[in-house]
Amino acid sequence: MKELLFHIGYPKTATSTLQNHLFTTLDEKKQINYLGRSNRGLSKFKAGEAMINELVFGLSNSKIDQCTLSDDVLNVISNEDVVLSFKNIIGNDVLSESDPTEVAEKLGGVLSHHDCNVKVLVTLRAQADLVHSFYVEGYKWHFRHVKSLDTFEKYIAQGLESKSNGVFLMFYYYEVIKSYVNVFGKDNVEILFYEDIRLEVDTYSKKLAELLSVEAGLVKNVLLNKNDNVKSKVDKGSYTNALSLDQILVDVFRIILPKKFFIGLKGNKVVSSMVGQLGKYLKKYMVGRAHLIPNLDVVQREIILNEFSSSNTRLIEEFNLDRGKMKKYGYIG
């Protein structure tokens, strides 16, 4: 029977580091069959990402069945997009709707055609830290495109207003993880803590190494010596990444040149309209500039802590997690 480890993130919990420097390397050594996200553009990785895009965003691309699972080694899929919650966003006409509590059932349906055992791995991070870090990371890809989310203050306000029915759904850990328990069983869901990477790296390394059937020292070496997607920080906050060429090209085709743009336009009107749209784009997004996202203040951090304490407490009780550790790390008050 095939064995599959499905790593769902979270974003900003060393996920890119694991994908680019651990999972991909183990795949090259044929110690695992890695089908998840990677910075190395091999077709097998693209097929894995295409599958997630179809499951999460409904983007049909006919690659969902191109992920060939191995009978001989552990199969690993890693993609943090499965936990994104772009749900009931005010004034949204750009971001594809996604609900992280629906992905597990869809995945279960896909995997029902394969004879395999599935384990789900999730690394959590205290919400008061993750909400900010996730927004900084997601600003250039997602939030700057939606007026109701184009500042951190708007994102927090909308998230707290809509709670588990909106953009903050992904941070209600119990609800998201419970959806995987319902499909794959509690014994097949493994929860790790991002904070352990900084404070108890041996604990994190040992648990992940056991899941991958590799030496803990190999995992520890990656965690200590590799660190992808690090943002520039100052006392007031963190800077987003400046727009890269590939992101600008995405903007061109998604925003500047929508299909409706050409309807009824001919000749010079097309050129004129293109120039006008490009001018608006340059002004609105300040291409190439990094943006400072302010830190949460003391009051905001307390509000975030209180908002998610109940969900985290339910997680502690169901999975018999270390309450003292989670209190120390800021998951509960």
Coordinates of C-alpha atoms in Angstrom, one line a residue:
M1 CA 0.0 0.0 0.0
K2 CA 1.3 3.5 -0.9
E3 CA 2.2 5.9 1.9
L4 CA 1.4 9.7 1.6
L5 CA 2.4 12.5 3.9
F6 CA 0.4 15.6 3.1
H7 CA 2.0 18.8 4.6
I8 CA -0.5 21.7 4.7
G9 CA 1.8 24.4 6.1
Y10 CA 1.0 26.7 7.7
P11 CA 2.5 29.7 5.7
K12 CA 5.3 31.4 7.5
T13 CA 6.2 28.3 9.5
A14 CA 9.5 27.4 7.7
T15 CA 7.3 25.8 4.9
S16 CA 9.4 27.1 2.0
T17 CA 12.6 26.1 3.7
L18 CA 11.3 22.5 4.1
Q19 CA 10.1 22.4 0.5
N20 CA 13.2 23.8 -1.1
H21 CA 15.9 22.4 1.0
L22 CA 14.6 19.2 2.7
F23 CA 11.8 17.6 0.7
T24 CA 13.3 18.4 -2.7
T25 CA 16.8 17.2 -1.6
L26 CA 15.3 14.0 -0.2
D27 CA 13.5 13.5 -3.5
E28 CA 16.7 13.9 -5.5
K29 CA 18.3 11.3 -3.3
K30 CA 15.3 9.0 -4.0
Q31 CA 14.5 8.8 -0.2
I32 CA 11.0 10.2 -0.8
N33 CA 8.8 10.9 -3.8
Y34 CA 8.1 14.6 -3.5
L35 CA 5.2 16.1 -5.4
G36 CA 4.7 19.4 -3.7
R37 CA 5.7 23.0 -4.2
S38 CA 9.4 23.6 -5.0
N39 CA 11.6 26.3 -6.3
R40 CA 13.0 23.8 -8.8
G41 CA 10.6 23.8 -11.8
L42 CA 10.4 20.1 -12.6
S43 CA 7.2 18.8 -14.2
K44 CA 6.4 16.5 -11.2
F45 CA 6.4 19.5 -8.9
K46 CA 4.2 21.5 -11.3
A47 CA 1.7 18.7 -11.5
G48 CA 1.5 18.6 -7.7
E49 CA 0.9 22.4 -7.5
A50 CA -1.7 22.1 -10.3
M51 CA -3.5 19.5 -8.3
I52 CA -3.7 21.9 -5.2
N53 CA -4.9 24.7 -7.4
E54 CA -7.7 22.6 -8.6
L55 CA -8.6 21.4 -5.1
V56 CA -8.4 24.8 -3.4
F57 CA -9.4 27.3 -6.0
G58 CA -11.3 25.2 -8.5
L59 CA -8.8 26.0 -11.3
S60 CA -9.3 23.0 -13.6
N61 CA -6.1 22.2 -15.5
S62 CA -6.4 18.5 -16.1
K63 CA -3.2 17.8 -14.1
I64 CA -4.9 16.4 -11.0
D65 CA -4.3 12.8 -12.1
Q66 CA -0.7 13.4 -13.2
C67 CA 0.7 13.1 -9.7
T68 CA 2.1 9.5 -9.7
L69 CA 2.4 8.0 -6.3
S70 CA 5.3 5.6 -5.6
D71 CA 4.9 2.1 -4.1
D72 CA 8.5 2.0 -2.9
V73 CA 9.1 5.2 -0.9
L74 CA 7.1 7.7 1.1
N75 CA 5.1 10.2 -1.1
V76 CA 5.1 13.8 0.1
I77 CA 2.9 16.7 -1.0
S78 CA 3.6 20.1 0.6
N79 CA 1.6 23.2 -0.3
E80 CA 0.4 25.8 2.2
D81 CA -2.2 27.2 -0.2
V82 CA -4.6 24.5 1.1
V83 CA -5.2 26.6 4.3
L84 CA -5.8 30.0 2.6
S85 CA -9.2 31.5 3.4
F86 CA -10.3 34.0 0.8
K87 CA -14.0 33.8 1.8
N88 CA -16.7 36.5 1.8
I89 CA -14.2 39.3 1.0
I90 CA -15.8 42.7 0.7
G91 CA -15.6 44.1 -2.8
N92 CA -13.4 41.2 -4.1
D93 CA -13.3 40.6 -7.9
V94 CA -9.7 39.4 -8.1
L95 CA -9.0 36.6 -5.5
S96 CA -10.4 33.2 -6.1
E97 CA -12.7 32.1 -3.3
S98 CA -11.2 29.4 -1.0
D99 CA -12.3 27.7 2.2
P100 CA -9.7 25.7 4.0
T101 CA -12.3 23.5 5.8
E102 CA -13.5 22.1 2.4
V103 CA -10.1 20.9 1.1
A104 CA -9.8 17.8 3.2
E105 CA -13.0 16.3 1.8
K106 CA -12.0 17.1 -1.8
L107 CA -8.5 15.6 -1.2
G108 CA -10.1 12.5 0.3
G109 CA -12.2 12.1 -2.8
V110 CA -9.2 12.3 -5.1
L111 CA -7.1 9.9 -3.0
S112 CA -10.0 7.4 -2.8
H113 CA -8.9 6.3 -6.3
H114 CA -5.5 5.4 -4.9
D115 CA -4.7 2.6 -2.5
C116 CA -2.7 4.6 0.1
N117 CA -2.4 5.5 3.7
V118 CA -2.5 9.3 4.3
K119 CA -0.9 11.2 7.2
V120 CA -1.5 15.0 7.5
L121 CA 1.3 17.2 8.9
V122 CA 0.6 20.7 10.1
T123 CA 3.0 23.2 11.7
L124 CA 1.2 25.9 13.7
R125 CA 2.3 29.3 14.8
A126 CA 0.7 31.5 17.5
Q127 CA -1.9 33.6 15.7
A128 CA -0.7 37.0 17.1
D129 CA 2.5 36.4 15.2
L130 CA 1.2 34.5 12.2
V131 CA -1.5 37.0 11.3
H132 CA 1.1 39.8 10.8
S133 CA 3.7 37.6 9.1
F134 CA 1.1 36.1 6.7
Y135 CA -0.1 39.5 5.7
V136 CA 3.4 40.7 5.0
E137 CA 4.1 37.7 2.8
G138 CA 0.7 37.8 1.1
Y139 CA 0.5 41.6 0.5
K140 CA 2.1 41.6 -2.9
W141 CA 0.4 38.4 -4.1
H142 CA -3.1 38.9 -2.8
F143 CA -4.1 41.8 -0.5
R144 CA -2.9 44.8 -2.4
H145 CA -5.4 43.9 -5.2
V146 CA -8.5 44.2 -3.0
K147 CA -9.4 47.7 -1.6
S148 CA -11.0 46.3 1.5
L149 CA -7.8 44.5 2.4
D150 CA -5.0 46.8 1.1
T151 CA -3.9 47.8 4.5
F152 CA -3.1 45.7 7.5
E153 CA -5.6 47.6 9.6
K154 CA -8.4 46.7 7.1
Y155 CA -7.4 43.1 7.1
I156 CA -7.5 42.8 10.8
A157 CA -10.9 44.7 11.0
Q158 CA -12.5 42.5 8.3
G159 CA -11.1 39.3 9.8
L160 CA -12.4 40.1 13.3
E161 CA -15.7 41.2 12.0
S162 CA -16.4 38.1 9.8
K163 CA -14.5 35.7 12.2
S164 CA -14.7 32.1 11.0
N165 CA -16.8 33.1 8.0
G166 CA -14.1 35.2 6.3
V167 CA -10.4 35.8 5.8
F168 CA -9.6 34.8 9.4
L169 CA -11.0 31.3 9.0
M170 CA -7.6 29.8 8.4
F171 CA -6.5 30.9 11.9
Y172 CA -9.2 29.0 13.7
Y173 CA -6.9 26.0 13.9
Y174 CA -9.3 23.6 15.5
E175 CA -11.9 24.1 12.8
V176 CA -9.4 23.6 10.0
I177 CA -7.6 20.6 11.5
K178 CA -10.9 19.0 12.5
S179 CA -11.8 18.9 8.8
Y180 CA -8.8 16.6 8.2
V181 CA -9.6 14.5 11.3
N182 CA -13.1 13.9 9.9
V183 CA -11.7 12.5 6.6
F184 CA -8.4 10.8 7.6
G185 CA -8.8 10.2 11.3
K186 CA -7.2 11.8 14.4
D187 CA -4.4 9.3 14.5
N188 CA -3.3 10.4 11.0
V189 CA -2.9 14.1 11.9
E190 CA 0.4 15.3 13.3
I191 CA 0.7 18.7 14.8
L192 CA 4.0 20.5 15.2
F193 CA 4.9 24.0 16.5
Y194 CA 6.9 26.6 14.6
E195 CA 8.1 28.0 17.9
D196 CA 9.9 24.7 18.6
I197 CA 12.2 25.4 15.6
R198 CA 13.6 28.4 17.5
L199 CA 13.4 27.1 21.1
E200 CA 13.4 23.3 20.9
V201 CA 14.8 22.5 17.5
D202 CA 15.7 18.9 18.5
T203 CA 12.1 18.2 19.4
Y204 CA 10.8 19.5 16.0
S205 CA 13.6 17.8 14.1
K206 CA 13.0 14.4 15.7
K207 CA 9.2 14.4 15.1
L208 CA 9.6 15.4 11.5
A209 CA 12.4 13.0 10.9
E210 CA 10.2 10.1 12.2
L211 CA 7.5 11.0 9.8
L212 CA 10.0 11.1 6.9
S213 CA 12.0 8.0 8.1
V214 CA 15.3 10.0 7.9
E215 CA 18.0 11.0 10.4
A216 CA 17.0 13.8 12.7
G217 CA 20.3 15.5 12.2
L218 CA 19.5 16.0 8.5
V219 CA 16.3 17.8 9.4
K220 CA 18.0 19.9 12.1
N221 CA 20.8 20.9 9.7
V222 CA 18.3 22.3 7.2
L223 CA 16.4 24.2 9.9
L224 CA 19.5 25.7 11.4
N225 CA 21.3 26.6 8.2
K226 CA 18.5 27.5 5.7
N227 CA 16.0 30.2 6.0
D228 CA 13.9 31.2 3.0
N229 CA 11.5 34.1 2.6
V230 CA 12.9 36.2 5.4
K231 CA 11.5 39.7 5.4
S232 CA 13.4 42.9 6.3
K233 CA 12.4 44.1 9.7
V234 CA 12.6 47.4 11.6
D235 CA 11.3 48.5 15.0
K236 CA 7.9 49.6 13.5
G237 CA 7.2 46.6 11.4
S238 CA 8.3 44.4 8.4
Y239 CA 8.7 45.3 4.8
T240 CA 7.0 43.3 2.0
N241 CA 9.1 42.1 -0.9
A242 CA 9.4 44.4 -3.8
L243 CA 7.5 43.2 -6.9
S244 CA 9.5 40.8 -9.0
L245 CA 9.3 40.6 -12.8
D246 CA 7.1 37.5 -12.7
Q247 CA 4.7 39.2 -10.4
I248 CA 4.4 42.3 -12.6
L249 CA 3.7 40.0 -15.6
V250 CA 0.9 38.3 -13.5
D251 CA -0.5 41.8 -12.8
V252 CA -0.4 42.6 -16.5
F253 CA -2.6 39.7 -17.5
R254 CA -4.8 39.6 -14.4
I255 CA -5.4 43.3 -13.9
I256 CA -4.1 45.6 -16.6
L257 CA -5.4 43.5 -19.6
P258 CA -8.6 41.8 -18.5
K259 CA -10.7 40.3 -21.3
K260 CA -13.4 42.9 -21.0
F261 CA -10.8 45.5 -21.6
F262 CA -10.8 44.8 -25.4
I263 CA -14.6 44.8 -25.9
G264 CA -15.7 47.6 -28.1
L265 CA -12.1 49.0 -28.5
K266 CA -10.4 49.4 -31.8
G267 CA -7.2 50.9 -33.1
N268 CA -5.9 53.8 -31.1
K269 CA -8.6 53.3 -28.5
V270 CA -6.9 50.1 -27.5
V271 CA -3.5 51.7 -27.2
S272 CA -4.9 54.7 -25.3
S273 CA -6.8 52.5 -22.9
M274 CA -3.7 50.3 -22.3
V275 CA -1.6 53.3 -21.5
G276 CA -4.3 54.6 -19.1
Q277 CA -4.5 51.3 -17.3
L278 CA -0.7 51.0 -17.0
G279 CA -0.6 54.5 -15.6
K280 CA -3.1 53.7 -13.0
Y281 CA -1.3 50.5 -12.1
L282 CA 2.1 52.2 -11.7
K283 CA 0.5 54.9 -9.5
K284 CA -1.6 52.5 -7.4
Y285 CA 1.0 49.7 -6.7
M286 CA 4.2 51.7 -6.9
V287 CA 6.0 49.0 -8.8
G288 CA 9.3 47.9 -7.3
R289 CA 8.7 49.5 -3.9
A290 CA 8.6 47.5 -0.7
H291 CA 5.8 48.4 1.8
L292 CA 6.1 48.7 5.5
I293 CA 3.5 46.7 7.3
P294 CA 3.2 47.9 10.9
N295 CA 3.5 45.5 13.8
L296 CA 0.5 44.7 15.9
D297 CA 0.4 46.9 19.0
V298 CA -0.2 45.5 22.5
V299 CA -3.9 46.0 22.4
Q300 CA -4.2 44.3 19.0
R301 CA -2.1 41.3 20.1
E302 CA -4.4 40.9 23.1
I303 CA -7.5 41.0 20.9
I304 CA -6.0 38.4 18.6
L305 CA -5.0 36.1 21.5
N306 CA -8.5 36.3 23.0
E307 CA -10.2 35.7 19.6
F308 CA -8.5 32.4 19.0
S309 CA -8.0 31.1 22.5
S310 CA -11.2 29.1 22.4
S311 CA -10.3 27.3 19.2
N312 CA -6.8 26.6 20.4
T313 CA -8.1 25.2 23.7
R314 CA -10.4 22.8 21.9
L315 CA -7.3 21.7 19.9
I316 CA -5.4 21.1 23.1
E317 CA -8.2 19.0 24.6
E318 CA -8.8 16.9 21.5
F319 CA -5.1 16.2 20.7
N320 CA -3.9 16.2 24.3
L321 CA -1.3 18.9 23.4
D322 CA 1.1 20.4 25.9
R323 CA -1.0 23.2 27.5
G324 CA 2.0 24.7 29.2
K325 CA 4.0 25.0 26.0
M326 CA 1.1 26.5 24.1
K327 CA 0.5 29.1 26.8
K328 CA 4.3 29.9 26.8
Y329 CA 4.2 30.3 23.0
G330 CA 1.1 32.5 23.1
Y331 CA -1.7 30.3 21.8
I332 CA -3.8 30.7 25.0
G333 CA -3.9 33.3 27.8

